[in-house]
């Protein structure tokens, strides 16, 4: 039951809250102790040449009946623009360590067909190459994060790729780019020096990789004059994919002794939520509460994983110059029945949305070291933002989490303390809620509250001492069931809606629905 009232000259809603007073959760936001910037690059994406991630998901070709601009889907571009996507990692993943950039430039009808042996041995027309990727990046307003081939490639070839992308004429490769329609050099924001070099990237030992990393860092150069003094390209080394710290030790030990000849700016980390272990076996649709609880429990391990790697990085780099880049993360479920298992197709439910908010909150709490992250993957693969099937298109619950978090991009972290209590079901115990706070770049106080409890709402009182709150707006994402999804036929099952908040005596109160993600923006 609700009644409306006016406070501070703005309309607010006073709630008759369902939870008992004793169950209420007290949050305390301390705006007088601002923390680090929540780098907008933690909201990055990963778009690998895998399944229908690029082909069909982004690229349909200029001749397609699906509305497109120079071959790139207009519906996808419009949706991604809303996310203010800071960077996109491409072309892989495992695919990166077998990719030769030369096969993807020039007239498309002359490009060679190759086999994508990383993902299902399908024929790759190479129609989506460097210039198409850069066009996509420009259309969505993002920054390229290019992973170079350290597995089967050479430093010379990778160096030439960077020259093709970034050199100003009159170099031969800059002229070739101009002849392909792009006289202006591209900006490459981030360079990934290989991918999972301990596994699909070449099964290397840490020492072997470190030797290669130095060579690639030395010779793969960004030549864009506009990136010489500012907007410098950051080089990201391969990091671990298990909590074992041996790899990070080797990379950071080398970095500590680096000379003028080479440098890196980040170390990557890959960690997926695979609740039952490998191979992934959790269903991404039509699952129950047990799977929901198990998945959320599993995803919370990200915090411990980061801590372990950060302890090593702090040893060699107490000033936190080197970024920890979580450039692959997300839920990895069983392939959808009937799909090609190599295409990593899965549905995306409110469970995945909650998982996304929990990970983003963990990254925010590690903002002094984690300044970059890339959800895997952008479209049609793993925990995607968008699913397509020919002309059909649907936004996933995870898409909406990324949209709700846009105000957190480059916001200043603000500590928030609370006793979350616990929610226990089927032997699994989870915190009832999670929360972060921040000051947005336009001066609002932001509060995010995730209610992990699948069955019960949570009533929350937030102490806003030190802040004179004038008004607040809130948006919440929830769904009827733990496995609710958006489909082509019913795209609005899991969409954000506005939520009621009450500000009184310096306290903000609200009730968040079960299994929900809520973002509150407070004007002061
Ligand atoms: O995202 C799918 C794959 O997962 C990537 O290609 C690889 O880097 C990781 O193992």
Coordinates of C-alpha atoms and ligand atoms in Angstrom, one line a residue:
X1 CA 0.0 0.0 0.0
X2 CA 1.4 3.4 -0.9
X3 CA 0.5 7.0 -0.2
X4 CA 2.1 10.1 -1.7
X5 CA 3.5 13.2 0.0
X6 CA 5.7 16.2 -0.7
X7 CA 9.0 16.8 1.0
X8 CA 11.7 19.4 0.2
X9 CA 9.4 20.7 -2.5
X10 CA 9.7 17.5 -4.5
X11 CA 7.3 14.6 -4.8
X12 CA 8.4 11.5 -2.9
X13 CA 6.6 8.4 -2.1
X14 CA 6.2 7.3 1.5
X15 CA 6.0 3.6 1.7
X16 CA 4.2 1.3 4.1
X17 CA 7.1 -1.2 4.2
X18 CA 6.4 -4.9 4.3
X19 CA 9.4 -6.0 6.3
X20 CA 9.5 -5.9 10.1
X21 CA 11.6 -3.1 11.6
X22 CA 14.1 -5.7 13.0
X23 CA 14.7 -7.0 9.5
X24 CA 15.5 -3.6 8.1
X25 CA 19.1 -3.2 6.9
X26 CA 21.0 0.0 7.9
X27 CA 23.4 1.5 5.3
X28 CA 25.8 4.2 6.2
X29 CA 27.3 6.3 3.4
X30 CA 30.3 8.4 4.3
X31 CA 30.7 11.1 1.6
X32 CA 33.5 12.8 3.6
X33 CA 35.9 10.0 2.7
X34 CA 35.9 9.7 -1.1
X35 CA 37.9 6.9 -2.6
X36 CA 39.4 6.3 -6.0
X37 CA 37.8 7.0 -9.4
X38 CA 35.7 4.1 -10.7
X39 CA 37.3 4.0 -14.1
X40 CA 34.7 3.9 -16.8
X41 CA 36.8 1.3 -18.5
X42 CA 35.6 -1.4 -16.1
X43 CA 32.4 -1.2 -18.1
X44 CA 34.2 -2.5 -21.2
X45 CA 33.0 -5.3 -23.5
X46 CA 34.6 -8.2 -25.3
X47 CA 33.7 -9.0 -28.9
X48 CA 35.5 -12.1 -30.3
X49 CA 35.3 -13.6 -33.7
X50 CA 33.2 -16.5 -32.3
X51 CA 29.9 -17.9 -33.3
X52 CA 27.4 -15.1 -34.1
X53 CA 29.2 -12.5 -32.0
X54 CA 30.5 -10.5 -34.9
X55 CA 29.0 -12.1 -38.0
X56 CA 25.2 -11.6 -37.7
X57 CA 25.5 -10.0 -34.3
X58 CA 27.3 -6.9 -35.6
X59 CA 28.1 -7.5 -39.2
X60 CA 25.3 -8.2 -41.7
X61 CA 27.0 -6.6 -44.8
X62 CA 25.9 -3.6 -46.8
X63 CA 23.6 -5.7 -49.0
X64 CA 21.5 -7.0 -46.1
X65 CA 17.8 -6.4 -45.8
X66 CA 18.5 -5.8 -42.0
X67 CA 18.9 -2.0 -41.6
X68 CA 22.6 -1.3 -41.5
X69 CA 25.2 1.4 -42.0
X70 CA 28.1 0.2 -44.1
X71 CA 27.2 -3.4 -43.1
X72 CA 26.9 -2.8 -39.4
X73 CA 23.5 -3.4 -37.8
X74 CA 21.7 -0.1 -36.9
X75 CA 19.6 -1.7 -34.1
X76 CA 22.8 -3.0 -32.3
X77 CA 24.6 0.3 -32.7
X78 CA 21.7 2.3 -31.3
X79 CA 21.4 0.1 -28.3
X80 CA 25.1 0.1 -27.6
X81 CA 25.3 3.9 -27.8
X82 CA 23.1 4.0 -24.8
X83 CA 25.7 2.1 -22.8
X84 CA 28.5 4.6 -23.4
X85 CA 30.7 1.5 -24.0
X86 CA 34.2 2.7 -23.0
X87 CA 36.2 0.0 -24.9
X88 CA 35.7 -3.1 -26.9
X89 CA 38.3 -5.9 -26.9
X90 CA 38.7 -7.6 -30.3
X91 CA 39.4 -10.0 -32.2
X92 CA 39.8 -12.4 -29.3
X93 CA 40.1 -14.4 -27.0
X94 CA 41.6 -17.6 -28.3
X95 CA 40.9 -16.4 -31.8
X96 CA 43.4 -13.6 -31.5
X97 CA 46.3 -15.9 -31.3
X98 CA 45.6 -17.4 -34.7
X99 CA 44.4 -14.2 -36.5
X100 CA 46.4 -12.6 -39.3
X101 CA 45.2 -9.0 -39.8
X102 CA 46.2 -8.9 -43.4
X103 CA 43.5 -11.3 -44.3
X104 CA 40.9 -8.8 -43.1
X105 CA 41.7 -5.7 -45.1
X106 CA 41.1 -4.4 -48.6
X107 CA 38.2 -5.2 -51.0
X108 CA 36.0 -7.7 -49.2
X109 CA 35.4 -9.8 -52.3
X110 CA 39.2 -10.4 -52.6
X111 CA 39.7 -11.4 -48.9
X112 CA 40.6 -15.0 -48.4
X113 CA 38.3 -17.4 -46.7
X114 CA 40.0 -19.0 -43.7
X115 CA 39.0 -21.5 -41.0
X116 CA 38.1 -20.3 -37.5
X117 CA 39.9 -23.2 -35.8
X118 CA 39.4 -21.7 -32.4
X119 CA 35.6 -21.8 -32.6
X120 CA 34.0 -24.7 -34.5
X121 CA 36.2 -24.8 -37.6
X122 CA 33.7 -22.6 -39.4
X123 CA 34.6 -20.7 -42.6
X124 CA 35.6 -17.1 -41.9
X125 CA 35.0 -14.8 -44.9
X126 CA 37.2 -12.2 -43.2
X127 CA 34.5 -9.6 -44.2
X128 CA 34.7 -8.1 -40.7
X129 CA 38.3 -7.0 -40.4
X130 CA 40.2 -4.0 -39.0
X131 CA 38.5 -1.2 -40.9
X132 CA 35.0 -2.7 -40.2
X133 CA 35.9 -3.0 -36.5
X134 CA 37.1 0.6 -36.4
X135 CA 33.9 1.7 -38.2
X136 CA 31.8 -0.2 -35.5
X137 CA 33.9 1.5 -32.8
X138 CA 33.2 4.9 -34.3
X139 CA 29.5 4.2 -34.7
X140 CA 29.0 3.2 -31.1
X141 CA 31.4 5.9 -29.8
X142 CA 33.9 3.7 -28.1
X143 CA 37.7 2.9 -28.0
X144 CA 39.5 -0.1 -29.5
X145 CA 41.2 -2.6 -27.3
X146 CA 43.1 -4.7 -29.9
X147 CA 44.6 -8.1 -28.9
X148 CA 47.6 -9.0 -31.0
X149 CA 48.7 -12.4 -32.0
X150 CA 51.5 -13.6 -29.8
X151 CA 50.7 -17.3 -30.3
X152 CA 51.1 -18.0 -34.0
X153 CA 52.2 -14.5 -35.1
X154 CA 55.4 -12.5 -35.0
X155 CA 56.4 -9.2 -33.5
X156 CA 57.0 -7.9 -37.0
X157 CA 53.5 -8.8 -38.2
X158 CA 51.9 -7.2 -35.0
X159 CA 54.1 -4.1 -35.4
X160 CA 52.9 -3.8 -39.0
X161 CA 49.2 -4.1 -37.9
X162 CA 49.7 -1.3 -35.5
X163 CA 51.4 0.7 -38.2
X164 CA 48.5 0.1 -40.6
X165 CA 46.0 1.3 -37.9
X166 CA 47.9 4.2 -36.4
X167 CA 50.6 5.6 -38.7
X168 CA 50.1 8.9 -40.5
X169 CA 51.1 9.0 -44.2
X170 CA 53.6 8.8 -45.9
X171 CA 54.4 5.3 -44.6
X172 CA 53.4 2.6 -47.0
X173 CA 51.0 1.0 -44.6
X174 CA 49.3 4.3 -43.8
X175 CA 48.9 4.8 -47.6
X176 CA 47.4 1.3 -47.9
X177 CA 44.9 2.2 -45.1
X178 CA 44.1 5.4 -46.9
X179 CA 43.6 3.5 -50.2
X180 CA 41.1 1.3 -48.2
X181 CA 39.1 4.4 -47.4
X182 CA 40.6 5.6 -44.1
X183 CA 43.2 8.3 -44.5
X184 CA 43.1 9.4 -40.9
X185 CA 45.1 7.2 -38.4
X186 CA 42.9 5.3 -36.0
X187 CA 43.4 5.7 -32.2
X188 CA 44.1 2.4 -30.5
X189 CA 43.5 2.9 -26.8
X190 CA 44.6 -0.5 -25.5
X191 CA 46.9 -3.3 -26.8
X192 CA 46.5 -6.8 -25.5
X193 CA 49.8 -8.7 -25.7
X194 CA 48.4 -12.1 -26.4
X195 CA 45.5 -14.0 -24.8
X196 CA 45.6 -16.8 -22.2
X197 CA 49.1 -17.6 -23.3
X198 CA 49.2 -20.3 -20.6
X199 CA 46.5 -22.2 -22.5
X200 CA 44.9 -21.6 -25.9
X201 CA 47.4 -18.8 -26.6
X202 CA 50.3 -21.3 -26.8
X203 CA 50.5 -23.2 -23.6
X204 CA 53.6 -21.2 -22.5
X205 CA 55.4 -21.2 -19.2
X206 CA 55.4 -17.8 -17.4
X207 CA 59.0 -17.2 -18.2
X208 CA 58.6 -18.0 -21.9
X209 CA 55.7 -15.6 -22.1
X210 CA 57.5 -12.9 -20.2
X211 CA 60.4 -13.0 -22.7
X212 CA 57.9 -12.6 -25.6
X213 CA 55.9 -9.9 -23.8
X214 CA 59.1 -7.7 -23.6
X215 CA 59.8 -8.1 -27.3
X216 CA 56.2 -7.3 -28.3
X217 CA 56.1 -4.4 -26.0
X218 CA 59.3 -3.1 -27.5
X219 CA 58.4 -3.4 -31.1
X220 CA 54.6 -3.1 -31.5
X221 CA 54.3 0.7 -31.5
X222 CA 51.4 3.1 -31.8
X223 CA 52.4 5.7 -34.4
X224 CA 49.4 8.0 -34.1
X225 CA 50.8 11.5 -33.6
X226 CA 47.6 12.3 -31.6
X227 CA 48.5 9.6 -29.1
X228 CA 52.2 10.6 -28.6
X229 CA 51.7 12.9 -25.6
X230 CA 48.1 12.2 -24.5
X231 CA 45.6 9.4 -24.8
X232 CA 48.6 7.0 -24.9
X233 CA 48.0 3.4 -25.7
X234 CA 48.1 1.2 -22.7
X235 CA 49.7 -2.2 -23.1
X236 CA 48.1 -5.1 -21.2
X237 CA 50.0 -8.3 -20.5
X238 CA 48.4 -11.7 -20.2
X239 CA 47.6 -12.5 -16.6
X240 CA 46.2 -15.6 -14.8
X241 CA 43.0 -17.5 -15.3
X242 CA 43.2 -19.3 -12.0
X243 CA 43.8 -18.0 -8.5
X244 CA 47.4 -19.3 -8.6
X245 CA 49.7 -16.4 -8.5
X246 CA 52.8 -17.8 -10.3
X247 CA 52.0 -16.0 -13.6
X248 CA 51.3 -12.6 -12.0
X249 CA 54.6 -13.0 -10.0
X250 CA 56.6 -13.6 -13.2
X251 CA 55.0 -10.6 -15.1
X252 CA 55.2 -8.2 -12.1
X253 CA 58.8 -9.2 -11.2
X254 CA 59.8 -8.5 -14.8
X255 CA 57.9 -5.2 -14.8
X256 CA 59.7 -4.1 -11.6
X257 CA 63.0 -4.3 -13.5
X258 CA 61.8 -2.9 -16.8
X259 CA 64.0 -0.6 -18.7
X260 CA 63.4 2.2 -21.3
X261 CA 63.1 -0.4 -24.0
X262 CA 59.8 -1.8 -22.9
X263 CA 56.9 -1.4 -20.5
X264 CA 53.4 -2.6 -19.7
X265 CA 50.5 -0.7 -18.1
X266 CA 48.3 -3.6 -17.1
X267 CA 48.0 -7.3 -16.4
X268 CA 44.9 -9.1 -17.4
X269 CA 42.9 -11.6 -15.4
X270 CA 40.2 -13.9 -16.7
X271 CA 37.6 -15.5 -14.5
X272 CA 34.2 -16.8 -15.5
X273 CA 31.4 -17.9 -13.2
X274 CA 31.1 -21.6 -13.9
X275 CA 29.1 -22.8 -10.9
X276 CA 29.6 -26.6 -11.5
X277 CA 33.2 -26.3 -12.8
X278 CA 34.3 -27.2 -16.4
X279 CA 32.7 -28.0 -18.7
X280 CA 29.9 -25.5 -18.0
X281 CA 26.7 -27.3 -17.2
X282 CA 24.3 -24.8 -15.5
X283 CA 21.2 -24.2 -17.6
X284 CA 20.7 -20.6 -18.8
X285 CA 16.9 -21.0 -19.0
X286 CA 14.3 -23.0 -17.1
X287 CA 16.3 -23.4 -13.9
X288 CA 15.3 -23.2 -10.3
X289 CA 16.3 -21.6 -7.1
X290 CA 19.2 -24.0 -6.4
X291 CA 21.0 -23.0 -9.6
X292 CA 20.3 -19.4 -8.8
X293 CA 21.9 -19.6 -5.4
X294 CA 24.8 -21.7 -6.5
X295 CA 25.6 -19.3 -9.4
X296 CA 25.6 -16.2 -7.1
X297 CA 27.7 -17.9 -4.5
X298 CA 30.2 -18.9 -7.2
X299 CA 30.4 -15.4 -8.7
X300 CA 31.3 -13.8 -5.3
X301 CA 34.6 -15.6 -5.5
X302 CA 35.8 -12.8 -7.9
X303 CA 36.6 -10.7 -4.8
X304 CA 39.0 -13.3 -3.3
X305 CA 40.6 -13.9 -6.7
X306 CA 41.3 -10.1 -7.1
X307 CA 42.7 -9.9 -3.6
X308 CA 45.1 -12.7 -4.3
X309 CA 46.5 -11.1 -7.5
X310 CA 46.5 -7.6 -6.0
X311 CA 48.6 -8.8 -3.1
X312 CA 51.3 -9.9 -5.6
X313 CA 51.0 -6.7 -7.6
X314 CA 51.2 -4.6 -4.4
X315 CA 54.5 -6.3 -3.6
X316 CA 56.1 -5.1 -6.8
X317 CA 54.0 -2.0 -7.4
X318 CA 52.8 -0.4 -4.2
X319 CA 52.0 2.8 -6.1
X320 CA 49.5 0.9 -8.2
X321 CA 50.8 2.1 -11.5
X322 CA 49.9 -1.2 -13.2
X323 CA 46.2 -1.9 -13.8
X324 CA 44.6 -5.2 -13.1
X325 CA 42.4 -5.7 -16.2
X326 CA 39.6 -8.3 -15.8
X327 CA 39.3 -8.5 -19.5
X328 CA 37.1 -11.6 -19.6
X329 CA 34.4 -12.2 -17.0
X330 CA 30.8 -13.3 -16.8
X331 CA 28.5 -16.3 -16.6
X332 CA 29.5 -19.3 -18.7
X333 CA 26.5 -21.7 -18.8
X334 CA 25.8 -24.8 -20.8
X335 CA 25.2 -24.2 -24.5
X336 CA 21.5 -23.8 -25.4
X337 CA 20.1 -27.1 -26.6
X338 CA 20.2 -27.3 -30.4
X339 CA 22.9 -24.6 -30.7
X340 CA 26.4 -25.3 -32.0
X341 CA 28.4 -25.9 -28.8
X342 CA 31.4 -24.1 -30.2
X343 CA 29.3 -20.9 -30.5
X344 CA 28.8 -20.6 -26.8
X345 CA 25.1 -19.5 -27.1
X346 CA 23.2 -19.1 -23.8
X347 CA 20.2 -17.3 -22.5
X348 CA 20.4 -14.4 -20.1
X349 CA 18.1 -14.1 -17.1
X350 CA 17.6 -11.9 -14.1
X351 CA 20.1 -14.2 -12.4
X352 CA 22.8 -13.0 -14.8
X353 CA 21.8 -9.4 -14.3
X354 CA 22.3 -9.8 -10.6
X355 CA 25.6 -11.6 -11.2
X356 CA 26.7 -8.6 -13.4
X357 CA 25.9 -6.1 -10.7
X358 CA 27.7 -8.1 -8.0
X359 CA 30.9 -8.2 -10.2
X360 CA 30.7 -4.5 -11.1
X361 CA 30.3 -3.7 -7.4
X362 CA 33.4 -5.9 -6.7
X363 CA 35.4 -4.0 -9.4
X364 CA 34.3 -0.7 -7.9
X365 CA 35.5 -1.8 -4.5
X366 CA 38.9 -2.6 -6.1
X367 CA 38.9 0.6 -8.1
X368 CA 42.4 1.6 -7.0
X369 CA 43.8 -1.4 -8.9
X370 CA 41.0 -2.7 -11.2
X371 CA 40.7 0.1 -13.8
X372 CA 39.6 -2.0 -16.7
X373 CA 37.2 -5.0 -17.3
X374 CA 35.5 -6.6 -20.2
X375 CA 32.3 -8.6 -20.0
X376 CA 32.3 -11.8 -22.1
X377 CA 30.8 -11.2 -24.6
X378 CA 29.0 -8.4 -26.2
X379 CA 26.4 -10.0 -28.6
X380 CA 25.1 -13.6 -29.0
X381 CA 28.0 -15.2 -27.0
X382 CA 28.1 -16.1 -23.3
X383 CA 26.7 -13.3 -21.1
X384 CA 25.6 -11.1 -23.9
X385 CA 24.0 -7.6 -23.9
X386 CA 22.1 -8.4 -27.0
X387 CA 20.7 -11.5 -28.7
X388 CA 19.9 -11.5 -32.4
X389 CA 18.5 -14.0 -34.9
X390 CA 18.5 -12.7 -38.4
X391 CA 16.4 -9.5 -38.2
X392 CA 15.2 -10.3 -34.6
X393 CA 16.8 -8.5 -31.8
X394 CA 16.4 -8.4 -28.0
X395 CA 18.1 -6.6 -25.1
X396 CA 19.1 -8.9 -22.2
X397 CA 18.7 -8.3 -18.5
X398 CA 22.5 -7.8 -18.4
X399 CA 22.2 -5.0 -21.0
X400 CA 19.9 -3.2 -18.6
X401 CA 22.3 -3.5 -15.7
X402 CA 25.0 -1.9 -17.8
X403 CA 22.6 0.9 -18.8
X404 CA 21.6 1.5 -15.1
X405 CA 25.3 1.7 -14.2
X406 CA 26.2 4.3 -16.8
X407 CA 26.2 7.1 -14.1
X408 CA 28.9 5.2 -12.3
X409 CA 31.4 5.7 -15.2
X410 CA 34.3 7.7 -13.8
X411 CA 32.3 8.4 -10.6
X412 CA 34.2 8.7 -7.3
X413 CA 33.9 5.8 -5.0
X414 CA 32.3 6.5 -1.7
X415 CA 32.4 4.0 1.2
X416 CA 29.2 2.5 2.3
X417 CA 29.0 0.2 5.3
X418 CA 26.2 -2.2 6.2
X419 CA 25.5 -5.5 7.8
X420 CA 23.9 -7.4 5.0
X421 CA 22.7 -10.3 7.1
X422 CA 22.3 -13.6 5.2
X423 CA 19.8 -15.4 3.0
X424 CA 20.1 -19.2 3.3
X425 CA 18.5 -21.7 1.0
X426 CA 19.3 -25.3 0.3
X427 CA 22.5 -25.2 2.4
X428 CA 23.8 -22.1 0.5
X429 CA 24.2 -18.9 2.4
X430 CA 24.4 -15.6 0.6
X431 CA 24.5 -12.0 1.8
X432 CA 20.9 -10.6 1.6
X433 CA 22.1 -7.5 -0.2
X434 CA 25.2 -5.9 -1.8
X435 CA 25.7 -2.1 -2.2
X436 CA 28.1 0.5 -3.5
X437 CA 28.0 4.3 -3.4
X438 CA 29.7 6.9 -5.6
X439 CA 29.6 10.6 -6.6
X440 CA 28.9 10.9 -10.2
X441 CA 30.8 13.3 -12.5
X442 CA 27.7 15.6 -12.5
X443 CA 27.7 15.7 -8.7
X444 CA 24.9 13.3 -7.7
X445 CA 25.3 10.8 -5.0
X446 CA 24.7 7.4 -6.4
X447 CA 23.7 4.3 -4.5
X448 CA 23.3 0.8 -5.9
X449 CA 21.6 -1.9 -4.0
X450 CA 21.4 -5.5 -5.2
X451 CA 18.9 -7.8 -3.4
X452 CA 20.3 -11.3 -3.8
X453 CA 17.4 -12.8 -1.8
X454 CA 15.3 -14.6 -4.4
X455 CA 12.2 -14.6 -2.2
X456 CA 12.1 -11.6 0.1
X457 CA 12.2 -7.9 -0.3
X458 CA 14.7 -5.9 1.7
X459 CA 13.8 -2.7 3.5
X460 CA 16.7 -0.4 3.8
X461 CA 17.5 2.8 5.7
X462 CA 20.5 4.7 4.6
X463 CA 22.2 7.3 6.8
X464 CA 23.2 10.2 4.5
X465 CA 25.0 12.2 7.1
X466 CA 27.1 14.9 5.6
X467 CA 24.8 15.2 2.6
X468 CA 21.8 17.5 2.3
X469 CA 19.6 15.4 0.0
X470 CA 17.0 17.3 -1.9
X471 CA 15.5 14.6 -4.0
X472 CA 16.1 11.2 -5.3
X473 CA 15.1 9.0 -8.2
X474 CA 15.5 5.3 -8.4
X475 CA 15.3 2.6 -11.0
X476 CA 15.0 -1.1 -10.3
X477 CA 15.4 -4.2 -12.4
X478 CA 13.6 -7.3 -11.2
X479 CA 11.5 -10.1 -12.7
X480 CA 8.8 -12.5 -11.8
X481 CA 11.1 -15.6 -11.4
X482 CA 14.8 -16.3 -10.9
X483 CA 14.9 -17.6 -14.5
X484 CA 12.9 -14.8 -16.1
X485 CA 14.4 -13.8 -19.5
X486 CA 13.6 -11.5 -22.4
X487 CA 12.8 -13.2 -25.7
X488 CA 12.2 -12.0 -29.2
X489 CA 8.5 -12.6 -28.6
X490 CA 8.4 -11.1 -25.1
X491 CA 11.2 -8.5 -24.9
X492 CA 9.9 -6.6 -21.9
X493 CA 9.8 -9.2 -19.1
X494 CA 13.0 -8.0 -17.4
X495 CA 13.2 -4.2 -17.9
X496 CA 14.0 -1.4 -15.5
X497 CA 11.1 0.5 -13.9
X498 CA 11.1 3.4 -11.5
X499 CA 11.1 2.7 -7.8
X500 CA 9.9 4.6 -4.8
X501 CA 12.3 6.2 -2.3
X502 CA 11.7 8.3 0.8
X503 CA 14.0 11.0 2.2
X504 CA 13.4 12.0 5.8
X505 CA 15.6 13.4 8.5
X506 CA 18.8 12.8 6.5
X507 CA 17.8 9.2 5.9
X508 CA 16.9 7.6 2.7
X509 CA 14.5 4.6 2.9
X510 CA 13.3 2.2 0.3
X511 CA 12.2 -1.4 -0.1
X512 CA 14.0 -3.3 -2.8
X513 CA 12.2 -6.2 -4.4
X514 CA 13.4 -9.8 -4.3
X515 CA 16.2 -10.6 -6.9
X516 CA 16.7 -7.0 -7.9
X517 CA 19.2 -4.4 -8.9
X518 CA 18.4 -0.8 -7.9
X519 CA 20.2 2.4 -8.7
X520 CA 19.3 5.5 -6.8
X521 CA 20.5 9.0 -7.8
X522 CA 20.4 11.6 -5.1
X523 CA 20.4 15.3 -5.8
X524 CA 22.0 17.5 -3.2
Ligands
LIG1 O1 35.3 -16.0 -24.2 C1 35.5 -17.3 -24.7 C2 36.9 -17.8 -24.5 O2 37.2 -17.9 -23.1 C3 38.0 -16.8 -24.9 O3 38.3 -17.0 -26.3 C4 39.2 -17.3 -24.1 O4 40.1 -16.3 -23.9 C5 38.6 -17.8 -22.9 O5 39.1 -19.0 -22.5

